[in-house]
Short mmCIF file of C-alpha atoms in Angstrom, two decimals:
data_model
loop_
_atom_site.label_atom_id
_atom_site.label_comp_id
_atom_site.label_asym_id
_atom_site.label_seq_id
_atom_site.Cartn_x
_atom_site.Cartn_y
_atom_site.Cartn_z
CA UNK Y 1 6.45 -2.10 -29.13
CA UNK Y 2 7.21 -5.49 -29.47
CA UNK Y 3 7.90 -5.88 -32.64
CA UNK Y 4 10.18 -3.10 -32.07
CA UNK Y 5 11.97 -4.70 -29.75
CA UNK Y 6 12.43 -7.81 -31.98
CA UNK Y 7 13.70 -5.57 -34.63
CA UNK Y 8 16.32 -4.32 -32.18
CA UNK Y 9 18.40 -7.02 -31.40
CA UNK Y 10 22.09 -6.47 -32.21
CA UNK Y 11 21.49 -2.52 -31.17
CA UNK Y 12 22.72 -1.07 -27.73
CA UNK Y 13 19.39 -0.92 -25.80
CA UNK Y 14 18.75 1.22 -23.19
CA UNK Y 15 16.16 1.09 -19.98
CA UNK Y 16 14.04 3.02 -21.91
CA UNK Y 17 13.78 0.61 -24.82
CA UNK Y 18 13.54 -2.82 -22.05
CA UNK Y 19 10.74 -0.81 -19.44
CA UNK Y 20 8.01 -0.11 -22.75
CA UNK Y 21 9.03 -3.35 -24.44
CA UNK Y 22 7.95 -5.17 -21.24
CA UNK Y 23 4.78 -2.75 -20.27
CA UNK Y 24 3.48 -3.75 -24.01
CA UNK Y 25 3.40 -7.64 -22.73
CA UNK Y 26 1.48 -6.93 -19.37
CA UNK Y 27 -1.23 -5.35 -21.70
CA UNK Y 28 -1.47 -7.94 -23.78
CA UNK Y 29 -1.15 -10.50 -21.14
CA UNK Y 30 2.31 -12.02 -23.01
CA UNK Y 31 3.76 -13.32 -19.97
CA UNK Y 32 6.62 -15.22 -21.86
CA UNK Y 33 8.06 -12.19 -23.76
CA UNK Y 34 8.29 -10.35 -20.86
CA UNK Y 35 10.52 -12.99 -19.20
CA UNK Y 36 12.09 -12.91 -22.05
CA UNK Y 37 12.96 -9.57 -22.73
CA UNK Y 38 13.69 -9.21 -18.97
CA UNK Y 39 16.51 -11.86 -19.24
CA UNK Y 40 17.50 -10.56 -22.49
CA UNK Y 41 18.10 -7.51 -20.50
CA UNK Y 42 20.22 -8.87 -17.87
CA UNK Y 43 22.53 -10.44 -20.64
CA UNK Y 44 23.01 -7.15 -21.78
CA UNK Y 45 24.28 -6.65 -18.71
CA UNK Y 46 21.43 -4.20 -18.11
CA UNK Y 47 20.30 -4.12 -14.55
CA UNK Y 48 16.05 -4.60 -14.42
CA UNK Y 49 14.99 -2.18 -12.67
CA UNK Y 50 11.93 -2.70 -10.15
CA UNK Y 51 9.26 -1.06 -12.88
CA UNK Y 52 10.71 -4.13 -14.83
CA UNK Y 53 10.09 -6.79 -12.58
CA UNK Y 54 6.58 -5.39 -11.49
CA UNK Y 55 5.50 -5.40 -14.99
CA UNK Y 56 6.61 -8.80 -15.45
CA UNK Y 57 4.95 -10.25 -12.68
CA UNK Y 58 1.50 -8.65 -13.67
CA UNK Y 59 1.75 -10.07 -16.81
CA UNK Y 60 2.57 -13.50 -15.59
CA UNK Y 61 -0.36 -12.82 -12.95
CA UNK Y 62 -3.02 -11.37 -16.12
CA UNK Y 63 -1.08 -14.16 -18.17
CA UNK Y 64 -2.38 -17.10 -15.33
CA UNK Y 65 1.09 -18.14 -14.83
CA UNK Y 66 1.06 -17.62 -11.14
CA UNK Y 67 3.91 -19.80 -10.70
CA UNK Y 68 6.36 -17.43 -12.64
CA UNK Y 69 4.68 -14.74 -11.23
CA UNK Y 70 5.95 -15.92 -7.81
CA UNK Y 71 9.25 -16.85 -9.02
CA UNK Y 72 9.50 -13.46 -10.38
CA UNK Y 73 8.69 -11.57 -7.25
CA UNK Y 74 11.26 -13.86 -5.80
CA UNK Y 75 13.81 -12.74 -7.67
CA UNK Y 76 13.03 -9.33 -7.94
CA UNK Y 77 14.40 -5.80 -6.43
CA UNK Y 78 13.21 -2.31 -6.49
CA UNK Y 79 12.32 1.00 -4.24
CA UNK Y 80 9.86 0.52 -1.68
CA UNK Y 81 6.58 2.01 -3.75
CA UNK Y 82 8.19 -0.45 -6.74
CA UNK Y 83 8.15 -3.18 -4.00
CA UNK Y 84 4.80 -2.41 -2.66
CA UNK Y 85 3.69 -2.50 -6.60
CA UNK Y 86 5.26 -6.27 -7.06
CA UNK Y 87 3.63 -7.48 -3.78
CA UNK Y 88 0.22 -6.60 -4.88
CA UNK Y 89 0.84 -8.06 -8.91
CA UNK Y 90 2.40 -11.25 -7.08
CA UNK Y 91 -0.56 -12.06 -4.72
CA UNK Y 92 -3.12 -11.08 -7.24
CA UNK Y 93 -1.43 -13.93 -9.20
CA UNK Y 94 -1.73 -16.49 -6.30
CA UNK Y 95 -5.49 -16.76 -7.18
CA UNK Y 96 -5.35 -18.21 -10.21
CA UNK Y 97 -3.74 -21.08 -7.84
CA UNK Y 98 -6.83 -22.44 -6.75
CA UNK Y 99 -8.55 -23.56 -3.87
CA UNK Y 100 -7.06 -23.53 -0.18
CA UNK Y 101 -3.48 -22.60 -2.55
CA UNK Y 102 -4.90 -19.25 -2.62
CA UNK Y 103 -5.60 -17.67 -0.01
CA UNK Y 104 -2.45 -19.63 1.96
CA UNK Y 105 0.12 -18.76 -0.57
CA UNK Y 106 -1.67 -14.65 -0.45
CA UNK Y 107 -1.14 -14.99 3.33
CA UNK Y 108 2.56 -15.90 3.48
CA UNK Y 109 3.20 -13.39 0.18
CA UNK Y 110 1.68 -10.78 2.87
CA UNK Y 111 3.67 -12.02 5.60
CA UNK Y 112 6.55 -12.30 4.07
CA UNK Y 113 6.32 -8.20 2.58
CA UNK Y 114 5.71 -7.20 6.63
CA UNK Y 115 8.80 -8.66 7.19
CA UNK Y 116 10.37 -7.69 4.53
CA UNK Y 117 9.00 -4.00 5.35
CA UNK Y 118 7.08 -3.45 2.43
CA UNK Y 119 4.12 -1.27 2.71
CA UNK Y 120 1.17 -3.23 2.20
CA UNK Y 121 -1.73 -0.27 0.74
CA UNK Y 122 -5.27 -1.04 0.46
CA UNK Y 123 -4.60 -2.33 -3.15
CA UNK Y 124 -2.30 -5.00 -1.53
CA UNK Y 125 -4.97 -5.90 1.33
CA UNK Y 126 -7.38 -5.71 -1.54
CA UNK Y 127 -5.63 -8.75 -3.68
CA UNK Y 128 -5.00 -10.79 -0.40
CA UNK Y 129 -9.26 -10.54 0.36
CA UNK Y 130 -9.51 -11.50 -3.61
CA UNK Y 131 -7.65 -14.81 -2.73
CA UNK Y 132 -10.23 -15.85 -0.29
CA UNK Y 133 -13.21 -16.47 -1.87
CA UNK Y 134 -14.80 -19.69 0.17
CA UNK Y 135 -13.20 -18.36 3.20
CA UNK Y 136 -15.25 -15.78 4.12
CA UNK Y 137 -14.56 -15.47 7.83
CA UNK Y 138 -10.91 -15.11 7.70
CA UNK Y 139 -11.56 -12.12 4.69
CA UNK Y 140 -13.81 -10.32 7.59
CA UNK Y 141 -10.93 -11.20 10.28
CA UNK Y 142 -8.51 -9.24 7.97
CA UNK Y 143 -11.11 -6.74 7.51
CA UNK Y 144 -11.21 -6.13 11.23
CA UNK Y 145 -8.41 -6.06 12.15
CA UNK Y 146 -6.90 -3.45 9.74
CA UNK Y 147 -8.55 -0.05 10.48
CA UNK Y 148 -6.82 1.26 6.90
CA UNK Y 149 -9.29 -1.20 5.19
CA UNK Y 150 -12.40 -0.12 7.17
CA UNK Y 151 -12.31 3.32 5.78
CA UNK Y 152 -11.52 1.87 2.28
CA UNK Y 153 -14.40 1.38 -0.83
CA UNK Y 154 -12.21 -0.74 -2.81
CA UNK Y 155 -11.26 -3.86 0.02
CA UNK Y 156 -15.08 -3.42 1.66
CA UNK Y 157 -16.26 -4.47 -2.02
CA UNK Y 158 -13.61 -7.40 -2.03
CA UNK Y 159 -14.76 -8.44 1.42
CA UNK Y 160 -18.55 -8.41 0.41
CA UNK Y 161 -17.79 -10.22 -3.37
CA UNK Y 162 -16.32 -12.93 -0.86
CA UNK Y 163 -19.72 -13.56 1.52
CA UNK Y 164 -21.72 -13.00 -1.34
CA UNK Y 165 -20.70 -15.91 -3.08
CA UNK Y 166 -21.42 -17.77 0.42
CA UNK Y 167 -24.53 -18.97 1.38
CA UNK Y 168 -24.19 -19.06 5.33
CA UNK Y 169 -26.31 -16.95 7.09
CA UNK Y 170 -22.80 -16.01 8.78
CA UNK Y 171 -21.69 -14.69 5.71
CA UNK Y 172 -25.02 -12.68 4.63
CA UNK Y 173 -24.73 -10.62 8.12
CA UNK Y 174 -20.80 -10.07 7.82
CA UNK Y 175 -21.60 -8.54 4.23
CA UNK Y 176 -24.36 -6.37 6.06
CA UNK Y 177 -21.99 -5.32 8.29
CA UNK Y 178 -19.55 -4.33 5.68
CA UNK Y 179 -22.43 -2.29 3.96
CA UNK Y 180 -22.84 -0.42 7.21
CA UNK Y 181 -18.95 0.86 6.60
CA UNK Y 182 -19.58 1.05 2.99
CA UNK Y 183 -22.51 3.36 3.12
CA UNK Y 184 -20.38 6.06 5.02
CA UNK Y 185 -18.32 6.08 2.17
CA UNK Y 186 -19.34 6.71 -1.63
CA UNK Y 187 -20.41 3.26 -2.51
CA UNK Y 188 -20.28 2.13 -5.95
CA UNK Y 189 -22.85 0.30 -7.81
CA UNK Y 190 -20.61 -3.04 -7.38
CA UNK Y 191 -21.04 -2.11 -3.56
CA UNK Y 192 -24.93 -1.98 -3.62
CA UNK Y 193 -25.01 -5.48 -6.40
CA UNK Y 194 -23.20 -7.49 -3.74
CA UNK Y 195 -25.45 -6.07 -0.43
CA UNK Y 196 -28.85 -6.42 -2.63
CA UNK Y 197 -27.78 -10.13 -2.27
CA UNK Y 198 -27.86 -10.22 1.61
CA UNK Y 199 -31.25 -8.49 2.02
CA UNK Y 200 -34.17 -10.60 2.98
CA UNK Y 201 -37.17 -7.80 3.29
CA UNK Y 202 -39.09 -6.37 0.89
CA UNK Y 203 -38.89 -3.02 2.64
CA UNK Y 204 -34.97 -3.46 2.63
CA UNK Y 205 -34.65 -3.92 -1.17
CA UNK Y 206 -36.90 -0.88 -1.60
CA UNK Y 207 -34.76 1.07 0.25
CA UNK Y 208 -31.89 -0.33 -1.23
CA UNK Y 209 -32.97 0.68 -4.70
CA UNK Y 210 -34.23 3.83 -3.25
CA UNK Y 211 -30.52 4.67 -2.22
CA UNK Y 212 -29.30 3.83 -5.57
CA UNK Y 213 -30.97 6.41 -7.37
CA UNK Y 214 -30.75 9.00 -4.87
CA UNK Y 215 -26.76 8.24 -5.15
CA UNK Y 216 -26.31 8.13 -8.66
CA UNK Y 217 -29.51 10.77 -9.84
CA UNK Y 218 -30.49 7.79 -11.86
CA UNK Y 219 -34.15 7.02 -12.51
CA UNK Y 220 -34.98 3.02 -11.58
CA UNK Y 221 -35.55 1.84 -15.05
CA UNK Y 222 -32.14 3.08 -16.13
CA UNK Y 223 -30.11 1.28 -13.36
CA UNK Y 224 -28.03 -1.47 -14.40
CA UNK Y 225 -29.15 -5.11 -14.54
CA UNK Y 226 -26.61 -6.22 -12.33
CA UNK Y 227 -27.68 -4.00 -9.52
CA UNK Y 228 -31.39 -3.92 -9.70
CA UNK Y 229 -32.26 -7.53 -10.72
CA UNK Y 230 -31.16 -9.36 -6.90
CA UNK Y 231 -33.25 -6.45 -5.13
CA UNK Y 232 -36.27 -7.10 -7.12
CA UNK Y 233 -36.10 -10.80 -6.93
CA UNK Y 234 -36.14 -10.04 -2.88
CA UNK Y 235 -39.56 -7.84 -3.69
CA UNK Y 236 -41.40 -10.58 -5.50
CA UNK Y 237 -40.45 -13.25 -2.77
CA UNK Y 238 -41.81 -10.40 -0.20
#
């Protein structure tokens, strides 16, 4: 698609020759081309439209360049599920800032959306949670307080990769108590790899393992790695 594009130039383009162009870069994390076919667009006097400017901020965000990605999301315009899709791609990309940047740049990008009216989904919620890893507390604080995320697989998993790479005893009971919501659901085997972390009992990790092939009709042996290996480490220390 992109060296389609580059073939094109001279030719009346269309939004359906900018929108693939620009999709091809956020797969193949070319955050660059896709500014620059965006602006090539608007010299064209082609008006981006919002599937545009979401695609170019997730490939600045897969891209690392969470700076652009901001300044992107800044700039950009759209429908309210376009909007809702930027907000997500643009706080996903204020991780790769680092540190306390993170998670105080995710808040203010959320912040900012509320006022702005944009519906924040689980997906949104989801990216803000990502940008807190250190800072478990406030990820459980957001957790609580939005019921939408207590009924949700994919931010409880988020919350519990964020105590599990705490060592607090704090944060080992907060990720228990996210497995309590999680188990009503249909956890994953991410979901039961970050909770075999937090148990301390040898009776707990053979229940835990227990659960794991009852959910997925798997026999032991055949589980992955990744979920059975923290369990059985708890088993030997037992």
């Amino acid at each position: 698609a992109l060296q389609l594009f580059s073939c094109l130039r001279g030719v009346a383009l269309k939004a359906a020759t900018f929108n693939p162009a620009i999709s091809a870069c956020e797969k193949s994390h070319q955050w660059l081309t896709a500014q620059h076919i965006l602006f090539a667009a608007g010299a064209r006097c082609w008006e981006p439209s919002g599937v545009s400017w979401a695609a170019t901020i997730s490939a600045c965000e897969k891209g690392g360049a969470w700076r652009e990605a901001l300044r992107a999301f800044q700039a950009s315009a759209g429908t309210e599920e376009e909007r809702t899709f930027q907000c997500s791609a643009a706080i996903s990309a204020a991780c790769h800032a680092g540190g306390v940047a993170s998670w105080s740049i995710a808040l203010k990008l959320l912040q900012h959306c509320q006022l702005q009216r944009i519906v924040a989904t689980e997906v949104t919620f989801s990216s803000v949670l990502e940008a807190f890893t250190g800072q478990w507390e406030a990820a459980i604080r957001i957790i609580r307080g939005q019921r939408m995320l207590q009924s949700s697989i994919v931010a409880l998993n988020t919350a519990m990769k964020v105590c599990s790479f705490s060592g607090a005893p704090g944060a080992q009971k907060a990720l228990l108590w996210l497995w309590a919501s999680a188990e009503q659901l249909q956890p994953t085997a991410v979901t039961y790899s970050y909770v075999a972390s937090a148990l301390r009992s040898q009776h707990d990790s053979v229940r835990l393992l227990a659960g794991v092939r009852q959910r997925f009709l798997l026999d032991i042996k055949t589980i992955s790695g990744q979920t059975r290996r923290p369990a059985e480490r708890k088993c030997k220390r037992g």
